[in-house]
PDB file of C-alpha atoms in Angstrom:
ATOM      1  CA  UNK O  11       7.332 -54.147  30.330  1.00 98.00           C
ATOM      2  CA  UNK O  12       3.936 -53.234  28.857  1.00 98.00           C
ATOM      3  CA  UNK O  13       2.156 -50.684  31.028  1.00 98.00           C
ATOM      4  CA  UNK O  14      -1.637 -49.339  30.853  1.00 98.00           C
ATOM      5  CA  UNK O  15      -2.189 -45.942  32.583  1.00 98.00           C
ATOM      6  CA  UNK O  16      -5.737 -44.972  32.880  1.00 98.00           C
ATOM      7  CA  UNK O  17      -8.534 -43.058  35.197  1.00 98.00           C
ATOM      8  CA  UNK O  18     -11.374 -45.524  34.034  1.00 96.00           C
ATOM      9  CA  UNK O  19     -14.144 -43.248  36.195  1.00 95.00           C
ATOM     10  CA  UNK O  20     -16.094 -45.342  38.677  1.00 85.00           C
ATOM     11  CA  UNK O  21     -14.995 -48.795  37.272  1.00 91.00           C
ATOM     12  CA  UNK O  22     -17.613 -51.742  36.638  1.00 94.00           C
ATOM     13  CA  UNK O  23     -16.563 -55.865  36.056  1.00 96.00           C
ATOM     14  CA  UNK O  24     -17.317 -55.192  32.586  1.00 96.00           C
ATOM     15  CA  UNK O  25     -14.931 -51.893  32.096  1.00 96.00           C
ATOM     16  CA  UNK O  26     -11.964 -54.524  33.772  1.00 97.00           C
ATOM     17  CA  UNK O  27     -12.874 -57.054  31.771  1.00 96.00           C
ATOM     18  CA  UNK O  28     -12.435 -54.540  28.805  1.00 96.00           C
ATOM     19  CA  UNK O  29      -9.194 -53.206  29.505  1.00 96.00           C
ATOM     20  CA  UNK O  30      -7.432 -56.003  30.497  1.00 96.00           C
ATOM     21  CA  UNK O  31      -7.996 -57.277  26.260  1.00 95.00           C
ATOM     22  CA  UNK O  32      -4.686 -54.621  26.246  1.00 95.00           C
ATOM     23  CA  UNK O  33      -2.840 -57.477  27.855  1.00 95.00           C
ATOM     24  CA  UNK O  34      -0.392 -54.873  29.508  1.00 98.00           C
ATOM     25  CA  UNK O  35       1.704 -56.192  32.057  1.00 98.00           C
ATOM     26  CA  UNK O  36       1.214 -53.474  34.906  1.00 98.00           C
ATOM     27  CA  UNK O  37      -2.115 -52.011  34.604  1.00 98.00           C
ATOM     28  CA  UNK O  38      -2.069 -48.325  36.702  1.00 98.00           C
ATOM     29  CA  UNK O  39      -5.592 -47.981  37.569  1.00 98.00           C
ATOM     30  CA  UNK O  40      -7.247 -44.961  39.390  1.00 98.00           C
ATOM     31  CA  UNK O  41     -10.793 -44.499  39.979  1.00 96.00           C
ATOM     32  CA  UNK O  42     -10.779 -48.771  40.639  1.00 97.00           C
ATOM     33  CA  UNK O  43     -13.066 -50.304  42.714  1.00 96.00           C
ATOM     34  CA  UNK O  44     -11.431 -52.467  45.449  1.00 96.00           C
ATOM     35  CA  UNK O  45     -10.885 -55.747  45.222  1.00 95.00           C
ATOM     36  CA  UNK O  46     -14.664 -56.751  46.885  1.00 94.00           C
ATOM     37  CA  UNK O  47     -16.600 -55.074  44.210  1.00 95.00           C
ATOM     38  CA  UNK O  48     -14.366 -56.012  40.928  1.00 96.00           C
ATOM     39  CA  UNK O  49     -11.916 -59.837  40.119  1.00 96.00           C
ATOM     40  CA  UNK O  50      -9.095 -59.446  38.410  1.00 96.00           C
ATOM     41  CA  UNK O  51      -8.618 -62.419  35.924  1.00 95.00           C
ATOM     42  CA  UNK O  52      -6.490 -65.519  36.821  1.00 96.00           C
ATOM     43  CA  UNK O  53      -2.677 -65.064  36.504  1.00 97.00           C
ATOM     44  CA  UNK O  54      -3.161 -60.899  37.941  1.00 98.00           C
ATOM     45  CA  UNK O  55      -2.222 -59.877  41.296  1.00 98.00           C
ATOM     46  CA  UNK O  56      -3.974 -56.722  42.611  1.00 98.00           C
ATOM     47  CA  UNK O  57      -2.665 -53.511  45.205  1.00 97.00           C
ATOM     48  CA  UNK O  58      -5.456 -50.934  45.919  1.00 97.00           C
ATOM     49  CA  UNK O  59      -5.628 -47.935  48.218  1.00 94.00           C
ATOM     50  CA  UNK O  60      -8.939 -45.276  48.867  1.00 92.00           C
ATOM     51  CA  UNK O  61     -11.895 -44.009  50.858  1.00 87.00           C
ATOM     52  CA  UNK O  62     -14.430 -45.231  48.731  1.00 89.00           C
ATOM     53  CA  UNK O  63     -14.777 -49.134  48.049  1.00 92.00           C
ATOM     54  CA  UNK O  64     -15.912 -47.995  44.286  1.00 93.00           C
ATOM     55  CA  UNK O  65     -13.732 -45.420  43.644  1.00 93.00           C
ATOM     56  CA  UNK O  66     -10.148 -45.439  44.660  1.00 95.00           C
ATOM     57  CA  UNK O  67      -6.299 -46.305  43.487  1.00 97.00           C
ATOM     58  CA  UNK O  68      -5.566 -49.584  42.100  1.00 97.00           C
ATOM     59  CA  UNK O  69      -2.086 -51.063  40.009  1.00 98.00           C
ATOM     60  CA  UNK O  70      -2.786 -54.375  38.658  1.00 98.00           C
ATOM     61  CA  UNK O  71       0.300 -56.652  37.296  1.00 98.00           C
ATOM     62  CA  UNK O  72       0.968 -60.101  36.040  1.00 98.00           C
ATOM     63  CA  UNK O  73       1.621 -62.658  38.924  1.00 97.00           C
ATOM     64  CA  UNK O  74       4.755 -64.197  37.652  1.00 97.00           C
ATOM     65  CA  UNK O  75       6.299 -60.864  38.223  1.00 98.00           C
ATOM     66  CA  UNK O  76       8.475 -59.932  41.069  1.00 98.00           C
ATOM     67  CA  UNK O  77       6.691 -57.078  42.917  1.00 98.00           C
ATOM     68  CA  UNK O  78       6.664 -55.933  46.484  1.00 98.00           C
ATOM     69  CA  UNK O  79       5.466 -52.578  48.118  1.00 97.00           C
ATOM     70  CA  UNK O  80       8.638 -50.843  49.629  1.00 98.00           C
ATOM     71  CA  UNK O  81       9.132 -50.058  52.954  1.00 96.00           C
ATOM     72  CA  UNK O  82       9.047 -46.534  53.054  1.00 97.00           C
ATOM     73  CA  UNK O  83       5.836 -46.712  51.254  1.00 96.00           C
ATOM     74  CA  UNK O  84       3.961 -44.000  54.121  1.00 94.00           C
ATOM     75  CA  UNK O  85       0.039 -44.353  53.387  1.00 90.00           C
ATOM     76  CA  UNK O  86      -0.725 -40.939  55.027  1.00 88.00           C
ATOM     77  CA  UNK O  87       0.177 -39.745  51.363  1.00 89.00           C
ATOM     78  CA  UNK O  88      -3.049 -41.369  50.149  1.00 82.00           C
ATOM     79  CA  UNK O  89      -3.523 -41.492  46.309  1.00 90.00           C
ATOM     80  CA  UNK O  90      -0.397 -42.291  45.389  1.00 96.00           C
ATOM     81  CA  UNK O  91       0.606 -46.270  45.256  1.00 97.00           C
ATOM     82  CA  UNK O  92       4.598 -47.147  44.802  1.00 98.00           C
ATOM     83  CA  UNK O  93       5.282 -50.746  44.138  1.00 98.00           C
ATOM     84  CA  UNK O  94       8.280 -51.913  42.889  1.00 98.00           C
ATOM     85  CA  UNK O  95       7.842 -53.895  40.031  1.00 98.00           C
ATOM     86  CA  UNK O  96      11.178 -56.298  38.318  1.00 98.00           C
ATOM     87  CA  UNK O  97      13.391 -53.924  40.184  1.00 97.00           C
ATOM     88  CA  UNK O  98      11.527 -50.559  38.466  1.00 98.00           C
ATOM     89  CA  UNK O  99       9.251 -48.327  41.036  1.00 98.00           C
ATOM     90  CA  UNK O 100       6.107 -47.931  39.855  1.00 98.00           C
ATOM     91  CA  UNK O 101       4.195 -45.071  41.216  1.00 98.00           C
ATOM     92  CA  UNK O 102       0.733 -44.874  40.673  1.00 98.00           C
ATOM     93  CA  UNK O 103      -0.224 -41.207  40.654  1.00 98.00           C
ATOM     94  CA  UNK O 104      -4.199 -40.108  41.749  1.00 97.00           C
ATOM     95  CA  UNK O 105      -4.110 -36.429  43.690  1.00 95.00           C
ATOM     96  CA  UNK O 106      -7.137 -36.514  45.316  1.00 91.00           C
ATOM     97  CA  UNK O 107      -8.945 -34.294  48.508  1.00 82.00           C
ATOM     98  CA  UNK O 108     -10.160 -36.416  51.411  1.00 73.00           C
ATOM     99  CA  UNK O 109     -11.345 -34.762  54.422  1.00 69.00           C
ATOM    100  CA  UNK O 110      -7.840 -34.953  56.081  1.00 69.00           C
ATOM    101  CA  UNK O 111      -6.310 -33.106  53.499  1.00 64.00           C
ATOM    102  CA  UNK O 112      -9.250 -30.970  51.685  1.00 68.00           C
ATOM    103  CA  UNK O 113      -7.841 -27.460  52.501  1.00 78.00           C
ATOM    104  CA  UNK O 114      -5.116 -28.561  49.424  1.00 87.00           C
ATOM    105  CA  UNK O 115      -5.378 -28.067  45.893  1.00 91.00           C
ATOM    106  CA  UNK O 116      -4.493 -30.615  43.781  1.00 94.00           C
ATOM    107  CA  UNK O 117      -0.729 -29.660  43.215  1.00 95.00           C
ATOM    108  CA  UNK O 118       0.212 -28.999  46.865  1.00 94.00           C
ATOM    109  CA  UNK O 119      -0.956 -32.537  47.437  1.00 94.00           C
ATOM    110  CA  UNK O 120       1.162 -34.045  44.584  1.00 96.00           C
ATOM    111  CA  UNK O 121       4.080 -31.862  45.542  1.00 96.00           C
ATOM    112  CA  UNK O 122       4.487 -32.677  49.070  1.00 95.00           C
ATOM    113  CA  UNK O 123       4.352 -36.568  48.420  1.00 96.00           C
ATOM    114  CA  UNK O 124       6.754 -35.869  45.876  1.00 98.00           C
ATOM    115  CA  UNK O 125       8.802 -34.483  48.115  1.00 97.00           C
ATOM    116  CA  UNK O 126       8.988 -36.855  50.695  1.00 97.00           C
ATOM    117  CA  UNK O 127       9.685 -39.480  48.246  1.00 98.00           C
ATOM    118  CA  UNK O 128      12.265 -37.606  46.280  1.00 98.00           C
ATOM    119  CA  UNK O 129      15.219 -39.503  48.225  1.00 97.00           C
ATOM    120  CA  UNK O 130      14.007 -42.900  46.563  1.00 98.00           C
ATOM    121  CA  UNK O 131      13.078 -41.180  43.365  1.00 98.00           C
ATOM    122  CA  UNK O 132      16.241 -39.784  43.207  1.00 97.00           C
ATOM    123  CA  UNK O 133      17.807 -43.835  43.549  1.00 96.00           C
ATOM    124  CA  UNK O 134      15.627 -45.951  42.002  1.00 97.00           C
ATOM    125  CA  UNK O 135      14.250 -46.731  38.088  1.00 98.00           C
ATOM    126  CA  UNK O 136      11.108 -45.029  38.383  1.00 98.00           C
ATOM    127  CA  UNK O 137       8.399 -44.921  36.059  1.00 98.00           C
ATOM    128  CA  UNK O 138       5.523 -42.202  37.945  1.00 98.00           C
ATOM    129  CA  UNK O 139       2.001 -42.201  36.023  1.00 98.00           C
ATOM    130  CA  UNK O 140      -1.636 -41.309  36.246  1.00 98.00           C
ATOM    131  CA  UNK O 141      -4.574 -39.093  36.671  1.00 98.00           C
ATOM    132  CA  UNK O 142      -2.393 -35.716  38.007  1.00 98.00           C
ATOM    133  CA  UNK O 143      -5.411 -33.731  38.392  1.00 96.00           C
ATOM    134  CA  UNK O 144      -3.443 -30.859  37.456  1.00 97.00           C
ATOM    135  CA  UNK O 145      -2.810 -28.422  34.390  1.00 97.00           C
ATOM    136  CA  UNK O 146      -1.366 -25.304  33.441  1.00 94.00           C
ATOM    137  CA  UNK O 147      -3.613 -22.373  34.114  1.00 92.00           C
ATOM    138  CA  UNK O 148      -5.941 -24.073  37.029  1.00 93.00           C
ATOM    139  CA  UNK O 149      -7.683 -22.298  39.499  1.00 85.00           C
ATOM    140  CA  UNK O 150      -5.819 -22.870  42.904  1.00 80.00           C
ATOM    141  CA  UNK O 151      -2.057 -22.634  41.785  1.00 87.00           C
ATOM    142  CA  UNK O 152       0.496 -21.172  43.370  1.00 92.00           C
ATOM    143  CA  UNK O 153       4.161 -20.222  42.274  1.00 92.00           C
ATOM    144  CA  UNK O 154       5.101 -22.933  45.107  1.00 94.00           C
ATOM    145  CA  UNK O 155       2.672 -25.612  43.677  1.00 95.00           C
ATOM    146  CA  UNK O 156       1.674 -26.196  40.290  1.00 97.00           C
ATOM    147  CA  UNK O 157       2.511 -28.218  37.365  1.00 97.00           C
ATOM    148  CA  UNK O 158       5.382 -26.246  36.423  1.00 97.00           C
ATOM    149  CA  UNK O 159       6.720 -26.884  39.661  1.00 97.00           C
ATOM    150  CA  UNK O 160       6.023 -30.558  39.683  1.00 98.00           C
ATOM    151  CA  UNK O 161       7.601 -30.707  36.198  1.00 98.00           C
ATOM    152  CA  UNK O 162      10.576 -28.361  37.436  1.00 98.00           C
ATOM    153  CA  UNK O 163      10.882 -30.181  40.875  1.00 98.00           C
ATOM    154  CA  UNK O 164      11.175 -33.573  38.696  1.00 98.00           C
ATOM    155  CA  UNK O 165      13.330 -32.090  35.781  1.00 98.00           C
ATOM    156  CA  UNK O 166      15.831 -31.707  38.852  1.00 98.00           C
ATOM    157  CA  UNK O 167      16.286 -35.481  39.337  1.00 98.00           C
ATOM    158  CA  UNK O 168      16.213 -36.026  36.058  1.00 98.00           C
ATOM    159  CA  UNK O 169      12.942 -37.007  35.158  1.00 98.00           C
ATOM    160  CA  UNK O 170      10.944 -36.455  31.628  1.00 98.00           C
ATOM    161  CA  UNK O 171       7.260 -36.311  30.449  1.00 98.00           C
ATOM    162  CA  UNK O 172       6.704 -38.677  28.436  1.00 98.00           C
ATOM    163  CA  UNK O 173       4.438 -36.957  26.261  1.00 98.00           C
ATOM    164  CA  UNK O 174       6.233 -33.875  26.116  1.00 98.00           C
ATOM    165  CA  UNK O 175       9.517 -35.596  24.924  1.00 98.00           C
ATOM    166  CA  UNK O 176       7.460 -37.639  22.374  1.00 97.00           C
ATOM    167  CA  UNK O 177       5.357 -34.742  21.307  1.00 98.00           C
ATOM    168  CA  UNK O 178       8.548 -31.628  21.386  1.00 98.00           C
ATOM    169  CA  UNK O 179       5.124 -30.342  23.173  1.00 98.00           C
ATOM    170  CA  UNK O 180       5.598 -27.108  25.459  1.00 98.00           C
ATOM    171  CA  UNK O 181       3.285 -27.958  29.285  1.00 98.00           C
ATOM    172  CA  UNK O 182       0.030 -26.022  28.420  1.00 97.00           C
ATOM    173  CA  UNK O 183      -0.072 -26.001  24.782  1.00 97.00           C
ATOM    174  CA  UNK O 184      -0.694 -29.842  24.219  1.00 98.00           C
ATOM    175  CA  UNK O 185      -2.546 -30.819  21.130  1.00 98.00           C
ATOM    176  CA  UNK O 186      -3.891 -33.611  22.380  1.00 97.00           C
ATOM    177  CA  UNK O 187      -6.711 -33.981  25.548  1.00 98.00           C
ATOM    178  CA  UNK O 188      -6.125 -36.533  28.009  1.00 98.00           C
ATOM    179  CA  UNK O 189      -9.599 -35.704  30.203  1.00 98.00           C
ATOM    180  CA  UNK O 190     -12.858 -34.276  28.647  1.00 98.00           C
ATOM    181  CA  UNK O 191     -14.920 -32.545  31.885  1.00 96.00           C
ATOM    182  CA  UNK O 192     -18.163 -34.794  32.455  1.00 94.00           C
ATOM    183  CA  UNK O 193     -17.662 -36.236  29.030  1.00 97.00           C
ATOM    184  CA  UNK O 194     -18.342 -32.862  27.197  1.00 97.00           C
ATOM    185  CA  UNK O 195     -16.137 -33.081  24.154  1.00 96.00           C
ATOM    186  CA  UNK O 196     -16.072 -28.991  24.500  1.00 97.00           C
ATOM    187  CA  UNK O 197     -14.233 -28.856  27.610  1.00 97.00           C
ATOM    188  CA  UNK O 198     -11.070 -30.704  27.123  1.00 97.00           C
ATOM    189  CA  UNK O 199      -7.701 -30.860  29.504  1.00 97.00           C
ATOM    190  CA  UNK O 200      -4.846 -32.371  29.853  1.00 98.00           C
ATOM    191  CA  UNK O 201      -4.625 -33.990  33.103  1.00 98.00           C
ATOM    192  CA  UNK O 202      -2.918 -37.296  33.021  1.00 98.00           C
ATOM    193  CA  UNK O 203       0.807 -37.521  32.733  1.00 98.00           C
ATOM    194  CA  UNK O 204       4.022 -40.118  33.321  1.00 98.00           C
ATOM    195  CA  UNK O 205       7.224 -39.212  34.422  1.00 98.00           C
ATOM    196  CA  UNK O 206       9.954 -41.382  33.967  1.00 98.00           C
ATOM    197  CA  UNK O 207      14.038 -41.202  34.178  1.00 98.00           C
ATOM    198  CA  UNK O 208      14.259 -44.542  32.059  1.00 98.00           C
ATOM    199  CA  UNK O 209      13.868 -44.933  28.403  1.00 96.00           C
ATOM    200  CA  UNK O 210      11.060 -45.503  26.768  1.00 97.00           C
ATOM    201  CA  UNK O 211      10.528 -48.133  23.889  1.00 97.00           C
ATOM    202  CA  UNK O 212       7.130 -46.329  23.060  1.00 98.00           C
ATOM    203  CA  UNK O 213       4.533 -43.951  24.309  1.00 98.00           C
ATOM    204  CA  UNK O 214       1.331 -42.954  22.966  1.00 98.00           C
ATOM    205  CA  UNK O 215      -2.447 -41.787  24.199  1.00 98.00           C
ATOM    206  CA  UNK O 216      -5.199 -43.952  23.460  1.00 98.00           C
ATOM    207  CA  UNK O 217      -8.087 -42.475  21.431  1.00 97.00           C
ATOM    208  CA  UNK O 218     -10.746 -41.548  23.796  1.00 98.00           C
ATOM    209  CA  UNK O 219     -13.562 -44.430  24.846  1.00 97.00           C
ATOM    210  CA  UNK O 220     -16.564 -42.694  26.604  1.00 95.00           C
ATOM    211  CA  UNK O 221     -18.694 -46.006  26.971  1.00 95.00           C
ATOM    212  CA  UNK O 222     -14.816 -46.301  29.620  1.00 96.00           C
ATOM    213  CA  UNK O 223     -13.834 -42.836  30.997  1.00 98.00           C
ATOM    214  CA  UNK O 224     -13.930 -39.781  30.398  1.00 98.00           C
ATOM    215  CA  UNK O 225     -10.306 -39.883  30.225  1.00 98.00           C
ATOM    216  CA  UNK O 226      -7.774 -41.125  28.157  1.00 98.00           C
ATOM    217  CA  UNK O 227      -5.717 -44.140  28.128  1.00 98.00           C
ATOM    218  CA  UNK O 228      -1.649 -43.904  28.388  1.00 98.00           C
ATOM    219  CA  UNK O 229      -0.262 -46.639  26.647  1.00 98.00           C
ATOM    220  CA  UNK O 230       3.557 -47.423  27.140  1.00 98.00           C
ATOM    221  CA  UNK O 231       6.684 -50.327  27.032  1.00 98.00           C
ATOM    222  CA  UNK O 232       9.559 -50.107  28.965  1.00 96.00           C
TER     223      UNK O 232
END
């Protein structure tokens, strides 16, 4: 299983019409306009989730695939998308603020849905990926939410970063970018992460396409 993770900032037709050239199987989408404003092409099924019909969560995969969204799926925990994909769960990640839950910073919000899904995450093939909106160092964290306590909390049910396992990387001193602030190739981060307790065939970042995002691709195979 081929799988495309990518923040493609306020899509357009023509940005889905570019990525889908990848020709991944599961395409993990955030920042997608819903299905109204952009077609997938024929032989693609689409799930999408948001406030905003132009900006919001989106996982795109090939019809012939056995997918379903699972039952405990709770949608008060907006910005994050499980479907379970040829018996793997595929969790779209996007922490975002609404107004229901703006009072949050970015890693209380990915920690407490997290932690309500841990029982499944804990049982099932799992393969979690996307825009995190979090890194080491950011204004906001606490020593109960952060990225070292999303990475800890996950360690615990034995899940890996991909990119940290690839790389022999330590979280925070990554020497690649995955997100370049309002394109400004000055003020880099490293945002955008997957988590998986399965092996990996391959994993590797994308080089950076501004005319896209101002984030980078993740491009892995199960």
């Amino acid at each position: 299983m081929k799988i495309l993770s990518y923040n493609i900032n306020r899509s357009t037709q023509e940005k889905i019409d570019k990525i889908m050239q990848f020709n991944a199987d599961v395409f993990i989408l955030p920042e997608v306009a819903c299905p109204s404003q952009v077609k997938v092409p024929e032989g693609y099924r689409m799930e999408w989730m948001g406030n905003y019909d132009f900006k919001g969560l989106g996982v795109i995969w090939k019809s012939g695939m056995k997918a379903e969204i699972p039952q405990w799926y709770n949608p008060c925990h907006q910005h994050f998308l499980p479907i379970i994909i040829e018996n793997k769960l595929i969790m779209a990640a996007w922490p975002t603020r609404t107004d229901d839950n703006a009072p949050k910073d970015y890693p209380q919000i990915a920690m407490e849905t997290l932690q309500e899904y841990a029982p499944y995450l804990k049982e099932c093939p799992t393969v979690i990926s996307g825009d995190m909106n979090c890194y080491k160092g950011q204004a906001g964290e606490t020593k109960q939410y952060s990225i070292e306590t999303i990475f800890s909390f996950l360690e615990g049910m034995g899940y890996v970063s991909a990119y940290h396992q690839k790389t022999g990387e330590l979280l925070g001193k990554e020497s690649k970018t995955t997100y370049y602030h309002r394109f400004n190739e000055n003020s880099p981060f490293f945002l955008d992460y997957t988590f998986s307790n399965l092996a990996f065939k391959s994993y590797a970042l994308c080089e950076w396409n501004k005319e896209i995002s101002d984030h980078v691709a993740q491009m892995m195979e199960l």
